[in-house]
Tab-separated table of C-alpha atoms in Angstrom:
chain	number	residue	atom	x	y	z
A	1	UNK	CA	0.000	0.000	0.000
A	2	UNK	CA	1.359	3.399	-0.945
A	3	UNK	CA	2.133	5.636	2.027
A	4	UNK	CA	0.746	9.162	2.125
A	5	UNK	CA	2.950	12.189	2.716
A	6	UNK	CA	1.506	12.498	6.215
A	7	UNK	CA	2.239	8.871	7.096
A	8	UNK	CA	5.763	9.192	5.719
A	9	UNK	CA	6.347	12.251	7.889
A	10	UNK	CA	4.962	10.419	10.934
A	11	UNK	CA	7.209	7.433	10.266
A	12	UNK	CA	10.244	9.709	9.921
A	13	UNK	CA	9.356	11.413	13.202
A	14	UNK	CA	9.167	8.037	14.964
A	15	UNK	CA	12.562	7.048	13.597
A	16	UNK	CA	14.054	10.343	14.758
A	17	UNK	CA	12.536	10.000	18.240
A	18	UNK	CA	14.081	6.544	18.527
A	19	UNK	CA	17.446	7.971	17.466
A	20	UNK	CA	17.123	10.797	19.987
A	21	UNK	CA	16.589	8.279	22.768
A	22	UNK	CA	19.853	6.551	21.838
A	23	UNK	CA	21.957	9.692	21.463
A	24	UNK	CA	25.586	9.376	22.526
A	25	UNK	CA	26.043	8.227	26.095
A	26	UNK	CA	28.627	10.691	27.391
A	27	UNK	CA	29.275	11.888	30.955
A	28	UNK	CA	27.634	15.170	31.912
A	29	UNK	CA	28.744	17.833	34.383
A	30	UNK	CA	26.947	20.002	36.896
A	31	UNK	CA	26.912	23.706	36.094
A	32	UNK	CA	29.246	24.516	38.998
A	33	UNK	CA	31.727	21.868	37.838
A	34	UNK	CA	32.129	23.129	34.296
A	35	UNK	CA	30.585	26.548	33.729
A	36	UNK	CA	30.346	30.143	34.922
A	37	UNK	CA	27.748	32.874	34.296
A	38	UNK	CA	28.626	35.090	31.322
A	39	UNK	CA	25.979	37.820	31.296
A	40	UNK	CA	22.317	38.406	32.078
A	41	UNK	CA	22.284	38.342	35.896
A	42	UNK	CA	18.766	37.198	36.853
A	43	UNK	CA	18.066	35.998	33.313
A	44	UNK	CA	20.307	32.980	33.927
A	45	UNK	CA	18.370	30.550	36.144
A	46	UNK	CA	20.112	27.408	37.376
A	47	UNK	CA	18.163	24.275	38.309
A	48	UNK	CA	18.050	23.227	41.951
A	49	UNK	CA	20.161	20.151	41.250
A	50	UNK	CA	22.605	22.322	39.239
A	51	UNK	CA	22.375	19.944	36.246
A	52	UNK	CA	20.524	22.377	33.975
A	53	UNK	CA	20.120	26.092	33.315
A	54	UNK	CA	17.433	28.297	31.748
A	55	UNK	CA	18.438	31.295	29.638
A	56	UNK	CA	15.977	34.170	29.310
A	57	UNK	CA	15.705	37.085	26.892
A	58	UNK	CA	13.576	40.089	27.820
A	59	UNK	CA	13.653	43.835	27.239
A	60	UNK	CA	16.513	44.240	29.712
A	61	UNK	CA	18.968	41.699	28.407
A	62	UNK	CA	19.715	38.307	26.997
A	63	UNK	CA	21.783	35.848	29.024
A	64	UNK	CA	24.504	33.281	28.728
A	65	UNK	CA	27.161	31.120	30.333
A	66	UNK	CA	30.686	29.993	29.466
A	67	UNK	CA	32.805	26.961	30.304
A	68	UNK	CA	35.223	27.561	33.148
A	69	UNK	CA	38.099	26.184	31.060
A	70	UNK	CA	39.410	26.441	27.516
A	71	UNK	CA	39.933	23.262	25.499
A	72	UNK	CA	42.125	22.182	22.604
A	73	UNK	CA	39.853	19.740	20.745
A	74	UNK	CA	37.067	17.684	22.253
A	75	UNK	CA	33.385	16.754	22.199
A	76	UNK	CA	30.943	19.373	23.479
A	77	UNK	CA	27.258	18.706	23.872
A	78	UNK	CA	24.013	20.002	25.380
A	79	UNK	CA	20.350	19.085	25.308
A	80	UNK	CA	18.426	22.210	24.354
A	81	UNK	CA	14.734	23.061	24.378
A	82	UNK	CA	13.957	26.222	22.412
A	83	UNK	CA	11.396	28.975	23.143
A	84	UNK	CA	7.842	28.428	21.935
A	85	UNK	CA	5.452	30.406	19.742
A	86	UNK	CA	6.435	33.759	18.181
A	87	UNK	CA	10.241	33.988	18.298
A	88	UNK	CA	11.181	36.123	15.262
A	89	UNK	CA	14.571	37.805	15.783
A	90	UNK	CA	15.531	35.578	18.719
A	91	UNK	CA	18.866	33.755	18.516
A	92	UNK	CA	19.867	30.874	20.783
A	93	UNK	CA	23.470	29.726	20.404
A	94	UNK	CA	25.634	26.842	21.565
A	95	UNK	CA	29.179	27.285	20.325
A	96	UNK	CA	32.935	27.201	20.831
A	97	UNK	CA	35.002	30.368	20.549
A	98	UNK	CA	38.159	32.129	21.725
A	99	UNK	CA	37.098	35.661	20.806
A	100	UNK	CA	37.797	36.907	24.332
A	101	UNK	CA	41.450	35.846	23.950
A	102	UNK	CA	42.116	36.358	20.219
A	103	UNK	CA	39.978	39.354	19.371
A	104	UNK	CA	41.150	39.758	15.756
A	105	UNK	CA	42.141	36.171	14.969
A	106	UNK	CA	39.489	34.185	16.782
A	107	UNK	CA	38.281	30.664	15.977
A	108	UNK	CA	34.655	29.611	16.251
A	109	UNK	CA	32.311	26.637	15.783
A	110	UNK	CA	28.604	27.428	16.103
A	111	UNK	CA	25.154	26.085	16.444
A	112	UNK	CA	22.866	29.106	16.035
A	113	UNK	CA	19.110	28.635	16.325
A	114	UNK	CA	17.149	31.299	14.476
A	115	UNK	CA	13.639	32.149	15.623
A	116	UNK	CA	10.511	32.222	13.504
A	117	UNK	CA	7.133	33.916	13.193
A	118	UNK	CA	5.586	30.457	13.519
A	119	UNK	CA	5.977	28.376	16.654
A	120	UNK	CA	8.289	25.410	16.299
A	121	UNK	CA	9.751	26.378	12.921
A	122	UNK	CA	13.232	27.260	14.083
A	123	UNK	CA	16.097	27.177	11.600
A	124	UNK	CA	19.523	25.887	12.604
A	125	UNK	CA	22.720	27.484	11.312
A	126	UNK	CA	26.221	26.033	11.681
A	127	UNK	CA	29.343	28.162	11.256
A	128	UNK	CA	33.054	27.388	11.007
A	129	UNK	CA	35.648	30.148	11.441
A	130	UNK	CA	39.380	29.936	11.885
A	131	UNK	CA	41.945	32.631	12.618
A	132	UNK	CA	39.453	35.479	12.222
A	133	UNK	CA	38.120	34.261	8.850
A	134	UNK	CA	34.660	35.808	9.329
A	135	UNK	CA	34.883	37.368	5.861
A	136	UNK	CA	35.012	33.812	4.507
A	137	UNK	CA	32.029	32.495	6.408
A	138	UNK	CA	31.286	28.800	6.052
A	139	UNK	CA	27.621	28.863	7.029
A	140	UNK	CA	24.976	26.225	6.456
A	141	UNK	CA	21.297	26.311	7.447
A	142	UNK	CA	18.794	23.523	8.044
A	143	UNK	CA	15.225	22.768	9.032
A	144	UNK	CA	14.686	20.249	11.824
A	145	UNK	CA	12.627	17.034	11.492
A	146	UNK	CA	10.905	17.721	14.818
A	147	UNK	CA	9.479	20.600	16.830
A	148	UNK	CA	12.440	21.736	19.004
A	149	UNK	CA	10.110	23.596	21.385
A	150	UNK	CA	8.227	20.502	22.615
A	151	UNK	CA	11.162	18.560	24.059
A	152	UNK	CA	14.910	18.887	24.496
A	153	UNK	CA	17.171	17.486	21.780
A	154	UNK	CA	20.904	16.995	21.929
A	155	UNK	CA	23.231	19.176	19.841
A	156	UNK	CA	26.920	18.281	19.749
A	157	UNK	CA	30.188	19.476	18.232
A	158	UNK	CA	33.109	17.128	17.685
A	159	UNK	CA	36.303	19.130	17.148
A	160	UNK	CA	39.349	17.004	16.313
A	161	UNK	CA	42.699	17.988	14.752
A	162	UNK	CA	41.618	16.412	11.464
A	163	UNK	CA	37.877	17.051	11.210
A	164	UNK	CA	34.750	18.614	12.695
A	165	UNK	CA	31.303	16.999	13.001
A	166	UNK	CA	28.040	18.683	13.986
A	167	UNK	CA	25.358	16.383	15.412
A	168	UNK	CA	21.640	16.685	16.082
A	169	UNK	CA	20.912	13.889	18.560
A	170	UNK	CA	23.096	11.074	17.172
A	171	UNK	CA	22.729	12.040	13.510
A	172	UNK	CA	25.664	13.848	11.930
A	173	UNK	CA	24.397	16.808	9.918
A	174	UNK	CA	27.730	18.289	8.803
A	175	UNK	CA	31.326	17.118	8.503
A	176	UNK	CA	34.263	19.417	7.750
A	177	UNK	CA	37.423	17.493	6.933
A	178	UNK	CA	40.606	19.508	7.338
A	179	UNK	CA	42.083	20.256	3.918
A	180	UNK	CA	45.580	21.719	3.382
A	181	UNK	CA	43.998	24.471	1.303
A	182	UNK	CA	42.079	25.722	4.337
A	183	UNK	CA	45.275	26.980	5.960
A	184	UNK	CA	44.431	28.947	9.090
A	185	UNK	CA	40.693	28.802	8.366
A	186	UNK	CA	40.505	25.505	10.269
A	187	UNK	CA	40.048	26.253	14.009
A	188	UNK	CA	43.270	25.316	15.779
A	189	UNK	CA	43.524	27.429	18.955
A	190	UNK	CA	41.983	26.596	22.361
A	191	UNK	CA	38.320	27.527	22.699
A	192	UNK	CA	35.716	27.757	25.445
A	193	UNK	CA	32.124	26.520	25.206
A	194	UNK	CA	29.310	29.082	25.319
A	195	UNK	CA	25.524	29.072	25.557
A	196	UNK	CA	23.590	32.299	24.932
A	197	UNK	CA	20.226	33.788	24.019
A	198	UNK	CA	20.112	37.266	22.503
A	199	UNK	CA	18.331	39.743	20.237
A	200	UNK	CA	19.329	39.120	16.616
A	201	UNK	CA	16.633	41.328	15.089
A	202	UNK	CA	19.088	42.820	12.587
A	203	UNK	CA	19.460	39.545	10.664
A	204	UNK	CA	18.063	36.380	12.253
A	205	UNK	CA	14.584	36.112	10.687
A	206	UNK	CA	14.243	36.646	6.931
A	207	UNK	CA	17.267	38.925	6.827
A	208	UNK	CA	16.020	41.194	9.620
A	209	UNK	CA	12.550	41.758	8.159
A	210	UNK	CA	10.919	40.484	11.350
A	211	UNK	CA	12.200	41.749	14.714
A	212	UNK	CA	11.934	40.530	18.277
A	213	UNK	CA	8.526	41.458	19.669
A	214	UNK	CA	8.925	41.800	23.424
A	215	UNK	CA	5.176	41.518	23.846
A	216	UNK	CA	5.866	37.779	23.868
A	217	UNK	CA	8.819	37.929	26.279
A	218	UNK	CA	10.402	36.451	28.236
A	219	UNK	CA	11.805	33.977	25.728
A	220	UNK	CA	13.184	30.924	27.557
A	221	UNK	CA	15.641	28.268	26.393
A	222	UNK	CA	16.546	25.298	28.584
A	223	UNK	CA	20.019	23.689	28.581
A	224	UNK	CA	20.678	20.308	30.216
A	225	UNK	CA	22.910	17.219	29.812
A	226	UNK	CA	25.947	19.489	29.575
A	227	UNK	CA	29.054	17.645	28.415
A	228	UNK	CA	32.661	18.838	28.109
A	229	UNK	CA	34.978	16.093	26.841
A	230	UNK	CA	38.265	17.650	25.816
A	231	UNK	CA	41.834	18.623	26.592
A	232	UNK	CA	41.810	21.487	29.093
A	233	UNK	CA	44.396	24.204	28.527
A	234	UNK	CA	45.889	26.213	31.388
A	235	UNK	CA	46.532	29.399	29.398
A	236	UNK	CA	44.741	29.666	26.029
A	237	UNK	CA	46.951	32.608	25.004
A	238	UNK	CA	50.221	30.744	25.587
A	239	UNK	CA	51.939	29.233	22.532
A	240	UNK	CA	53.108	26.378	24.777
A	241	UNK	CA	49.497	25.200	25.267
A	242	UNK	CA	50.243	23.657	28.643
A	243	UNK	CA	47.420	21.351	29.784
A	244	UNK	CA	45.509	22.474	32.867
A	245	UNK	CA	46.156	20.899	36.233
A	246	UNK	CA	48.646	18.390	34.840
A	247	UNK	CA	45.806	16.594	33.036
A	248	UNK	CA	46.691	14.008	30.457
A	249	UNK	CA	44.999	14.428	27.108
A	250	UNK	CA	43.631	11.212	25.653
A	251	UNK	CA	43.664	12.376	22.051
A	252	UNK	CA	43.639	8.797	20.785
A	253	UNK	CA	40.538	8.104	22.858
A	254	UNK	CA	38.871	11.183	21.419
A	255	UNK	CA	39.741	10.270	17.825
A	256	UNK	CA	38.484	6.683	18.196
A	257	UNK	CA	35.264	7.410	20.118
A	258	UNK	CA	32.037	6.563	18.298
A	259	UNK	CA	31.147	10.241	17.907
A	260	UNK	CA	34.479	10.934	16.145
A	261	UNK	CA	34.291	8.119	13.596
A	262	UNK	CA	32.184	8.502	10.450
A	263	UNK	CA	31.011	5.029	9.481
A	264	UNK	CA	29.356	4.418	6.097
A	265	UNK	CA	25.998	4.192	7.881
A	266	UNK	CA	26.493	7.524	9.649
A	267	UNK	CA	27.605	9.192	6.443
A	268	UNK	CA	24.554	7.855	4.591
A	269	UNK	CA	22.286	9.206	7.355
A	270	UNK	CA	24.055	12.563	7.149
A	271	UNK	CA	23.574	12.757	3.392
A	272	UNK	CA	19.889	11.898	3.766
A	273	UNK	CA	19.453	14.622	6.375
A	274	UNK	CA	21.189	17.183	4.195
A	275	UNK	CA	19.197	16.226	1.103
A	276	UNK	CA	15.887	16.708	2.902
A	277	UNK	CA	16.695	19.395	5.501
A	278	UNK	CA	19.483	21.694	4.298
A	279	UNK	CA	18.167	25.040	3.045
A	280	UNK	CA	21.514	26.748	2.386
A	281	UNK	CA	25.170	25.810	2.030
A	282	UNK	CA	28.131	28.037	1.323
A	283	UNK	CA	29.573	25.277	-0.857
A	284	UNK	CA	27.135	26.128	-3.687
A	285	UNK	CA	27.064	29.889	-3.173
A	286	UNK	CA	28.694	31.071	-6.404
A	287	UNK	CA	27.197	34.532	-6.009
A	288	UNK	CA	29.104	35.090	-2.777
A	289	UNK	CA	32.279	33.230	-3.728
A	290	UNK	CA	32.695	33.552	-7.487
A	291	UNK	CA	36.195	32.061	-7.381
A	292	UNK	CA	34.713	28.694	-6.549
A	293	UNK	CA	33.869	26.585	-3.498
A	294	UNK	CA	36.107	26.202	-0.481
A	295	UNK	CA	38.657	23.369	-0.738
A	296	UNK	CA	36.927	21.202	1.861
A	297	UNK	CA	33.578	21.247	0.000
A	298	UNK	CA	32.558	17.833	-1.313
A	299	UNK	CA	30.416	19.029	-4.219
A	300	UNK	CA	28.876	16.970	-6.979
A	301	UNK	CA	27.405	17.984	-10.313
A	302	UNK	CA	24.189	16.112	-9.560
A	303	UNK	CA	23.735	17.793	-6.169
A	304	UNK	CA	24.605	21.240	-7.507
A	305	UNK	CA	21.482	21.108	-9.662
A	306	UNK	CA	19.327	21.213	-6.536
A	307	UNK	CA	20.754	24.568	-5.389
A	308	UNK	CA	20.408	28.077	-6.744
A	309	UNK	CA	23.540	30.049	-7.608
A	310	UNK	CA	23.322	31.860	-4.267
A	311	UNK	CA	23.469	28.612	-2.247
A	312	UNK	CA	19.784	28.262	-1.368
A	313	UNK	CA	18.087	24.914	-1.912
A	314	UNK	CA	15.555	24.657	-4.711
A	315	UNK	CA	13.685	21.861	-2.961
A	316	UNK	CA	14.035	22.389	0.800
A	317	UNK	CA	12.105	25.468	1.878
A	318	UNK	CA	10.333	26.545	5.039
A	319	UNK	CA	6.576	26.227	4.643
A	320	UNK	CA	4.717	29.269	5.864
A	321	UNK	CA	1.710	28.909	8.117
A	322	UNK	CA	-1.455	30.894	8.288
A	323	UNK	CA	-1.995	33.430	11.015
A	324	UNK	CA	-2.706	31.354	14.069
A	325	UNK	CA	-2.453	31.714	17.803
A	326	UNK	CA	0.724	33.478	18.813
A	327	UNK	CA	1.625	33.008	22.412
A	328	UNK	CA	4.419	33.981	24.643
A	329	UNK	CA	7.405	33.334	23.135
A	330	UNK	CA	18.756	44.184	24.902
A	331	UNK	CA	21.114	44.436	22.737
A	332	UNK	CA	23.150	43.639	25.842
A	333	UNK	CA	22.762	39.973	24.906
A	334	UNK	CA	24.095	40.576	21.426
A	335	UNK	CA	26.970	42.550	22.841
A	336	UNK	CA	28.076	39.695	25.044
A	337	UNK	CA	27.683	37.288	22.151
A	338	UNK	CA	29.910	39.573	20.112
A	339	UNK	CA	32.626	39.447	22.759
A	340	UNK	CA	32.977	35.748	22.127
A	341	UNK	CA	32.788	35.994	18.354
A	342	UNK	CA	30.430	38.110	16.302
A	343	UNK	CA	27.360	36.359	14.959
A	344	UNK	CA	27.114	36.084	11.244
A	345	UNK	CA	24.127	36.546	9.003
């Protein structure tokens, strides 16, 4: 019997929920053990058991926290539940950066969640910057196969000397393999982990057309299952890169962990996700980079036909919704985000 589009979508959702339940089993840390408040004062609310934190955005400020240590490579992960209902202009971010240490030559790996006029339809953007290469942004954007406002899902960044993998639950959605042609554009200096919520009205929703409407504030994002698996560095500005506290760095263990190895099955799942969920990739943006794609891009002639010359997908688009119920969903937040690495459009 032929399946309808609705039944196919339901089946896909069930598969994804099963995958979410089996997301990587990695140790988590209490907030006090691994993190410190960054900005927002009362807009950062820690759980009683100190295993989770809520970030709020209101008219006064956004909020955020930062890892207490800097790391040279590792696996960094958090379960995140995003704000509900009208969230245009709101940006939630989970990322690695060293912008506070290397202001003009910073490295950065981002998950940025971009709010929407319609509840649940958040877009996800990943960024890769190395050595201050923000003028050569390597952005990609995706739609999610679930409503990220109904339950927490796990978002993870694997940063190894040879490659980078972004995960949603246990599905890889992007792999960046280090290519000699990247030079300093591959992140190679110690970074801290950040979580923030802030006002991105200037660019986040349809290029800034729709702004944050504080009528629906406060906007709340919940972070839990916080994981920091990496090589701690005592002084991120030191060229010696001495490990913190005499810690050994099990780089071999990191490189051979299941989340660091791309099996054929994982790569097939990643390609399927990208084919059905990726709305933009810099690798096919000939309008922005007329000289050709970046050296690490794994382009194909067949795939290129599904993208416009400006990198947007011809087939994967956000479906608008009719005007329905819109419920609850300072630049100070954006300022603090900028300290750790300016957000890109």
